Amino acid sequence: MMETLQAIEASAFSMFVKESSTLYTATLAFHTIGLAFLVGISVATSFRILGVARSLPLAPMEDFFPLMYVGFWINALTGVVLLSLYPTDYLTDGTMYIKLGAIAAAIATLRTLRAHVFGGGVGLGTEAGARRARRLASALLFVWLVAIVAGRVTAYTLPTKLQTAAAVLVFGAVVLSIGYGAARGLGWIGSSQQGA
Amino acid sequence: MELPETFLQLAFVEDLINAHRWVWPLCEVLHFVGLTLLVGIVTVFDLRLLGVAKRMPIAPLRQLLPWAVVGFILCVVTGLVFVTGLWANVAVRPLEALQIDHFLQLKLLFILLAGINLGAFSMSGMSRAVDSVGAGDEAPALAKVIAASSLFLWVGVIYWGRLIPWGL
């Protein structure tokens, strides 16, 4: 296994990208642009389902899904290129598997959410259906956060990774508590009205 | 007027970064969360102005925009931590970074241009005009130009921003 990873790391393609700082940094930058499209539009859709912008019709949000998929494929492609540069580091690091697992969970949740909310609007008319949509949207936000945290801490030591994850959890809990109250007070969020 | 060498350095931010290893990566995570909120929501708004998801009226879409502002504030606050605490993380002073890092300069320029673009959206009357764009309607041509510029500039901000460590 390690021999295969070493062979990939020493391959002509891997060396070519590593030696071209422009190509390497552009790949990293496009990985972040893909993330902004994929996760950003997921977040906008999830927020709408959770009750933000409740007078906004939900059905047209589906028209943004193709751009999300463009973001996904940009990241899949740039991600494979980045993995091929230092596979002996990345693929022997448990954090990378948490990131990949979170991405897989996010894509599965996104597909389930799309089928539930936009696939003919099944169940949206009922309170149980709306509740399931909110649960899926919350789960989607959570797994994207896990993917972002795992992606960002890859370069750090294990104690720093764990401390950062704990700090994100504490910070997230505090911000969510204060932010939820403030957002309700300001009318940015309200009782979910699916309106598909 | 010559700026002092320690321009933009904040001792308490440097101390915080030195004392807790998780502060810098936490700010990185929050910077990414902020950019996701900001660019995701701005992209949805701009694409609708450009004609995507035309079934969607524009006025209610505005209710998502405060969350883009939250994302922007998150990016500004964490970005300020990176700049004012830079000396604690790499051996480069903030003033030096501003002078030598072309990627940082380009990122700040693109943010400034995005701000001017937003000002143009408001001052040209387009901000009010698009509120009457209902389901199935086209946005005015000027609003489309501003939306395309906005998309280009924010994607540029991400691009240059990701390259900043290589410019130091």
Coordinates of C-alpha atoms in Angstrom, one line a residue:
Chain A
M1 CA 0.0 0.0 0.0
M2 CA 2.7 2.5 1.1
E3 CA 4.7 1.6 -2.0
T4 CA 1.8 2.5 -4.2
L5 CA 1.4 5.8 -2.4
Q6 CA 5.1 6.5 -2.8
A7 CA 4.9 5.7 -6.5
I8 CA 2.0 8.1 -6.9
E9 CA 3.9 10.8 -4.9
A10 CA 7.0 10.4 -7.1
S11 CA 5.0 10.1 -10.4
A12 CA 5.7 12.6 -13.3
F13 CA 2.3 14.2 -12.8
S14 CA 2.7 14.7 -9.1
M15 CA 6.2 16.2 -9.5
F16 CA 5.1 18.4 -12.4
V17 CA 2.3 20.0 -10.3
K18 CA 4.5 20.3 -7.2
E19 CA 7.3 22.0 -9.2
S20 CA 4.8 24.5 -10.8
S21 CA 3.9 26.8 -8.0
T22 CA 1.3 28.4 -10.2
L23 CA -0.5 25.2 -11.0
Y24 CA -0.3 24.0 -7.4
T25 CA -1.7 27.3 -5.9
A26 CA -4.3 27.6 -8.7
T27 CA -5.5 24.0 -7.8
L28 CA -5.8 25.0 -4.1
A29 CA -7.7 28.2 -5.0
F30 CA -10.1 26.4 -7.3
H31 CA -10.7 23.9 -4.5
T32 CA -11.9 26.8 -2.3
I33 CA -14.0 28.3 -5.2
G34 CA -15.7 24.9 -5.7
L35 CA -16.4 24.8 -1.9
A36 CA -18.0 28.2 -2.0
F37 CA -20.4 27.2 -4.8
L38 CA -21.2 23.7 -3.4
V39 CA -21.4 24.5 0.3
G40 CA -22.6 28.1 -0.1
I41 CA -25.6 27.2 -2.1
S42 CA -26.3 24.2 0.1
V43 CA -26.3 26.6 3.0
A44 CA -28.7 29.1 1.3
T45 CA -31.1 26.2 0.5
S46 CA -30.8 24.8 4.0
F47 CA -31.4 28.2 5.6
R48 CA -34.6 28.6 3.5
I49 CA -35.8 25.2 4.6
L50 CA -35.0 26.1 8.2
G51 CA -37.2 29.2 8.1
V52 CA -35.0 32.0 6.8
A53 CA -36.6 34.1 4.0
R54 CA -39.8 32.4 4.5
S55 CA -41.7 34.3 1.8
L56 CA -39.2 33.1 -0.8
P57 CA -40.7 30.3 -2.9
L58 CA -38.6 27.2 -2.3
A59 CA -39.2 25.4 -5.6
P60 CA -37.0 27.7 -7.7
M61 CA -34.0 27.0 -5.4
E62 CA -33.7 23.7 -7.2
D63 CA -32.5 25.6 -10.3
F64 CA -29.3 26.3 -8.4
F65 CA -28.5 22.6 -7.9
P66 CA -26.6 22.3 -11.3
L67 CA -24.1 25.0 -10.0
M68 CA -23.7 23.0 -6.8
Y69 CA -22.8 19.9 -8.8
V70 CA -20.3 22.1 -10.8
G71 CA -18.8 23.0 -7.5
F72 CA -18.7 19.4 -6.5
W73 CA -16.9 18.3 -9.7
I74 CA -14.4 21.2 -9.4
N75 CA -13.6 19.9 -5.9
A76 CA -13.5 16.3 -6.9
L77 CA -11.1 17.0 -9.7
T78 CA -8.9 19.4 -7.7
G79 CA -9.1 17.2 -4.6
V80 CA -7.8 14.2 -6.6
V81 CA -4.9 16.3 -7.9
L82 CA -4.1 17.6 -4.4
L83 CA -4.3 14.1 -2.9
S84 CA -1.9 12.8 -5.6
L85 CA 0.8 15.3 -4.5
Y86 CA 1.4 14.0 -1.0
P87 CA -0.6 10.7 -0.6
T88 CA 1.8 9.3 1.9
D89 CA 0.8 12.2 4.2
Y90 CA -2.8 12.7 3.4
L91 CA -4.0 9.0 3.1
T92 CA -2.3 8.0 6.3
D93 CA -4.0 10.8 8.2
G94 CA -7.3 9.9 9.9
T95 CA -8.5 13.5 9.5
M96 CA -8.6 13.1 5.7
Y97 CA -10.9 10.1 6.1
I98 CA -13.2 12.2 8.4
K99 CA -13.3 14.9 5.7
L100 CA -14.0 12.4 2.9
G101 CA -16.7 10.6 5.1
A102 CA -18.3 14.0 5.9
I103 CA -18.4 14.9 2.1
A104 CA -19.9 11.5 1.3
A105 CA -22.5 12.1 4.0
A106 CA -23.2 15.6 2.8
I107 CA -23.8 14.5 -0.8
A108 CA -26.1 11.6 0.3
T109 CA -28.0 14.1 2.6
L110 CA -28.2 16.6 -0.3
R111 CA -29.6 14.0 -2.6
T112 CA -32.2 12.8 0.0
L113 CA -33.1 16.5 0.7
R114 CA -33.6 17.2 -3.0
A115 CA -35.8 14.1 -3.5
H116 CA -37.8 15.0 -0.4
V117 CA -38.2 18.7 -0.9
F118 CA -38.2 19.1 -4.7
G119 CA -39.1 15.6 -5.9
G120 CA -42.7 16.5 -6.4
G121 CA -42.9 18.1 -2.9
V122 CA -43.8 14.8 -1.3
G123 CA -44.6 15.3 2.3
L124 CA -44.0 19.0 2.4
G125 CA -47.6 19.7 3.0
T126 CA -47.6 17.9 6.3
E127 CA -45.9 18.9 9.5
A128 CA -44.0 15.5 9.6
G129 CA -42.7 16.2 6.1
A130 CA -41.6 19.7 6.9
R131 CA -40.0 18.4 10.1
R132 CA -38.0 15.8 8.2
A133 CA -36.9 18.5 5.7
R134 CA -35.6 20.7 8.6
R135 CA -33.8 17.7 10.1
L136 CA -32.1 17.0 6.8
A137 CA -31.2 20.6 6.3
S138 CA -29.7 20.8 9.8
A139 CA -27.8 17.5 9.2
L140 CA -26.5 18.9 5.9
L141 CA -25.2 22.1 7.7
F142 CA -23.5 19.9 10.3
V143 CA -21.7 17.5 8.0
W144 CA -20.5 20.5 5.8
L145 CA -19.1 22.0 9.0
V146 CA -17.3 18.7 9.9
A147 CA -15.9 18.6 6.3
I148 CA -14.6 22.2 6.6
V149 CA -13.1 21.7 10.0
A150 CA -11.4 18.4 9.0
G151 CA -10.1 20.1 5.8
R152 CA -8.7 23.1 7.6
V153 CA -6.9 21.2 10.4
T154 CA -5.2 18.6 8.1
A155 CA -1.9 20.5 8.3
Y156 CA -1.8 20.6 12.1
T157 CA -0.6 18.2 14.8
L158 CA -3.2 15.9 16.5
P159 CA -3.4 17.9 19.8
T160 CA -4.1 21.1 17.8
K161 CA -6.7 19.3 15.6
L162 CA -8.5 18.1 18.7
Q163 CA -8.3 21.4 20.5
T164 CA -9.6 23.2 17.3
A165 CA -12.5 20.8 16.9
A166 CA -13.4 21.4 20.6
A167 CA -13.1 25.2 20.1
V168 CA -15.4 25.0 17.0
L169 CA -18.0 23.0 19.0
V170 CA -17.9 25.5 21.9
F171 CA -17.8 28.6 19.6
G172 CA -20.6 27.0 17.5
A173 CA -22.8 26.3 20.5
V174 CA -22.4 29.8 21.9
V175 CA -23.0 31.5 18.5
L176 CA -25.9 29.3 17.6
S177 CA -27.6 30.1 21.0
I178 CA -27.0 33.8 20.8
G179 CA -27.5 34.0 17.0
Y180 CA -30.7 32.0 17.0
G181 CA -32.3 34.3 19.6
A182 CA -31.1 37.5 17.8
A183 CA -32.2 36.2 14.4
R184 CA -35.7 35.5 15.7
G185 CA -35.8 38.9 17.4
L186 CA -34.7 40.6 14.1
G187 CA -37.2 38.5 12.1
W188 CA -34.4 36.9 10.0
I189 CA -35.8 33.5 10.9
G190 CA -39.2 32.3 11.8
S191 CA -41.5 29.3 12.0
S192 CA -40.7 27.4 8.8
Q193 CA -43.1 27.8 6.0
Q194 CA -42.1 25.5 3.2
G195 CA -44.1 27.2 0.4
A196 CA -42.7 25.0 -2.3
Chain B
M1 CA 4.9 60.0 6.5
E2 CA 6.6 56.7 7.4
L3 CA 4.6 54.1 9.1
P4 CA 6.1 52.4 12.2
E5 CA 7.5 48.9 11.7
T6 CA 4.9 47.5 14.1
F7 CA 2.0 49.1 12.1
L8 CA -1.2 46.9 12.6
Q9 CA 0.5 44.6 15.1
L10 CA -1.7 44.0 18.1
A11 CA 0.2 42.5 21.1
F12 CA -2.9 41.0 22.7
V13 CA -3.8 39.1 19.4
E14 CA -0.2 37.9 19.1
D15 CA -0.3 36.7 22.8
L16 CA -3.6 34.9 22.2
I17 CA -2.1 33.1 19.2
N18 CA 1.1 32.2 21.1
A19 CA -0.8 31.0 24.2
H20 CA -3.4 28.8 22.3
R21 CA -2.4 26.8 19.3
W22 CA -6.1 26.4 18.3
V23 CA -6.8 30.1 17.8
W24 CA -5.2 30.3 14.3
P25 CA -6.9 27.2 12.9
L26 CA -10.2 28.2 14.6
C27 CA -10.0 31.5 12.8
E28 CA -9.2 29.6 9.5
V29 CA -12.4 27.5 10.0
L30 CA -14.5 30.6 10.7
H31 CA -13.0 32.4 7.7
F32 CA -14.1 29.5 5.5
V33 CA -17.5 29.4 7.1
G34 CA -17.8 33.2 6.5
L35 CA -16.8 33.0 2.9
T36 CA -19.2 30.1 2.3
L37 CA -22.1 32.2 3.7
L38 CA -21.1 35.3 1.9
V39 CA -20.2 33.9 -1.5
G40 CA -23.0 31.3 -1.5
I41 CA -25.7 33.8 -0.8
V42 CA -24.3 36.5 -3.1
T43 CA -24.0 33.9 -5.9
V44 CA -27.7 32.9 -5.5
F45 CA -28.7 36.6 -5.6
D46 CA -26.4 37.5 -8.5
L47 CA -27.4 34.4 -10.6
R48 CA -31.1 35.3 -10.2
L49 CA -30.3 38.8 -11.5
L50 CA -28.5 37.1 -14.4
G51 CA -31.6 35.0 -15.2
V52 CA -31.0 31.7 -13.4
A53 CA -34.1 30.5 -11.4
K54 CA -36.3 33.0 -13.1
R55 CA -39.3 31.5 -11.3
M56 CA -38.0 33.3 -8.2
P57 CA -39.1 36.8 -7.4
I58 CA -36.2 39.0 -6.3
A59 CA -37.7 41.0 -3.4
P60 CA -38.0 38.0 -1.0
L61 CA -34.5 36.9 -1.9
R62 CA -33.3 39.9 -0.1
Q63 CA -34.2 38.2 3.2
L64 CA -31.1 36.0 2.8
L65 CA -28.7 38.9 2.4
P66 CA -28.3 39.7 6.1
W67 CA -26.7 36.3 6.4
A68 CA -24.2 37.2 3.7
V69 CA -23.4 40.3 5.8
V70 CA -22.9 37.9 8.8
G71 CA -20.5 35.9 6.6
F72 CA -18.6 39.1 5.6
I73 CA -18.3 40.3 9.2
L74 CA -17.0 36.8 10.2
C75 CA -14.4 37.1 7.4
V76 CA -13.4 40.6 8.3
V77 CA -12.9 39.8 12.0
T78 CA -10.9 36.6 11.4
G79 CA -9.0 38.4 8.6
L80 CA -8.0 41.1 11.1
V81 CA -6.8 38.3 13.5
F82 CA -4.6 36.9 10.7
V83 CA -3.2 40.4 9.9
T84 CA -2.7 41.8 13.4
G85 CA -1.4 38.5 14.8
L86 CA 0.7 37.5 11.7
W87 CA 4.0 38.1 13.5
A88 CA 3.0 35.4 16.0
N89 CA 2.5 32.8 13.3
V90 CA 5.1 33.6 10.6
A91 CA 8.2 35.8 10.7
V92 CA 6.6 38.6 8.7
R93 CA 5.2 41.8 10.0
P94 CA 1.8 43.0 8.9
L95 CA 3.2 46.2 7.3
E96 CA 5.7 44.1 5.3
A97 CA 2.9 41.7 4.2
L98 CA 0.9 44.6 2.9
Q99 CA 4.0 45.9 1.0
I100 CA 5.3 42.6 -0.5
D101 CA 2.3 40.2 -0.8
H102 CA 0.8 40.9 -4.2
F103 CA -2.0 38.3 -3.6
L104 CA -3.0 40.2 -0.4
Q105 CA -2.9 43.4 -2.3
L106 CA -5.1 42.0 -5.1
K107 CA -7.5 40.5 -2.5
L108 CA -8.0 43.9 -0.8
L109 CA -8.3 45.6 -4.2
F110 CA -11.0 43.1 -5.3
I111 CA -12.9 43.6 -1.9
L112 CA -12.7 47.4 -2.5
L113 CA -14.0 47.0 -6.1
A114 CA -16.8 44.7 -4.8
G115 CA -17.7 47.4 -2.3
I116 CA -17.7 50.1 -5.1
N117 CA -19.8 47.7 -7.2
L118 CA -22.3 47.4 -4.4
G119 CA -22.4 51.2 -4.0
A120 CA -23.1 51.4 -7.8
F121 CA -26.0 48.9 -7.3
S122 CA -27.5 51.2 -4.7
M123 CA -26.7 54.6 -6.2
S124 CA -27.8 53.7 -9.7
G125 CA -31.3 52.9 -8.4
M126 CA -30.9 49.3 -9.4
S127 CA -31.2 48.0 -5.9
R128 CA -34.8 49.4 -5.7
A129 CA -35.6 48.6 -9.3
V130 CA -34.9 44.9 -8.9
D131 CA -37.4 44.7 -6.1
S132 CA -40.2 44.9 -8.7
V133 CA -38.7 42.0 -10.7
G134 CA -41.2 39.2 -10.2
A135 CA -41.3 35.5 -11.0
G136 CA -40.5 35.1 -14.7
D137 CA -39.3 38.7 -15.2
E138 CA -35.9 39.7 -16.5
A139 CA -33.7 42.0 -14.3
P140 CA -32.6 45.4 -16.0
A141 CA -29.5 45.2 -18.1
L142 CA -27.5 47.4 -15.7
A143 CA -28.4 45.1 -12.8
K144 CA -27.1 42.2 -14.8
V145 CA -23.8 43.9 -15.5
I146 CA -23.4 44.7 -11.7
A147 CA -24.4 41.1 -10.8
A148 CA -21.8 39.7 -13.3
S149 CA -19.1 42.0 -11.9
S150 CA -20.1 41.0 -8.3
L151 CA -19.7 37.3 -9.1
F152 CA -16.4 37.9 -10.8
L153 CA -15.0 40.0 -8.0
W154 CA -16.0 37.7 -5.1
V155 CA -14.6 34.6 -6.9
G156 CA -11.5 36.7 -7.4
V157 CA -11.4 37.5 -3.7
I158 CA -11.4 33.8 -2.9
Y159 CA -8.8 33.1 -5.6
W160 CA -6.3 35.8 -4.4
G161 CA -7.1 35.1 -0.8
R162 CA -6.1 31.4 -1.0
L163 CA -2.8 32.4 -2.6
I164 CA -1.8 34.9 0.2
P165 CA 0.6 32.4 2.1
W166 CA 2.6 32.0 -1.1
G167 CA 3.1 35.8 -1.5
L168 CA 4.7 36.3 2.0

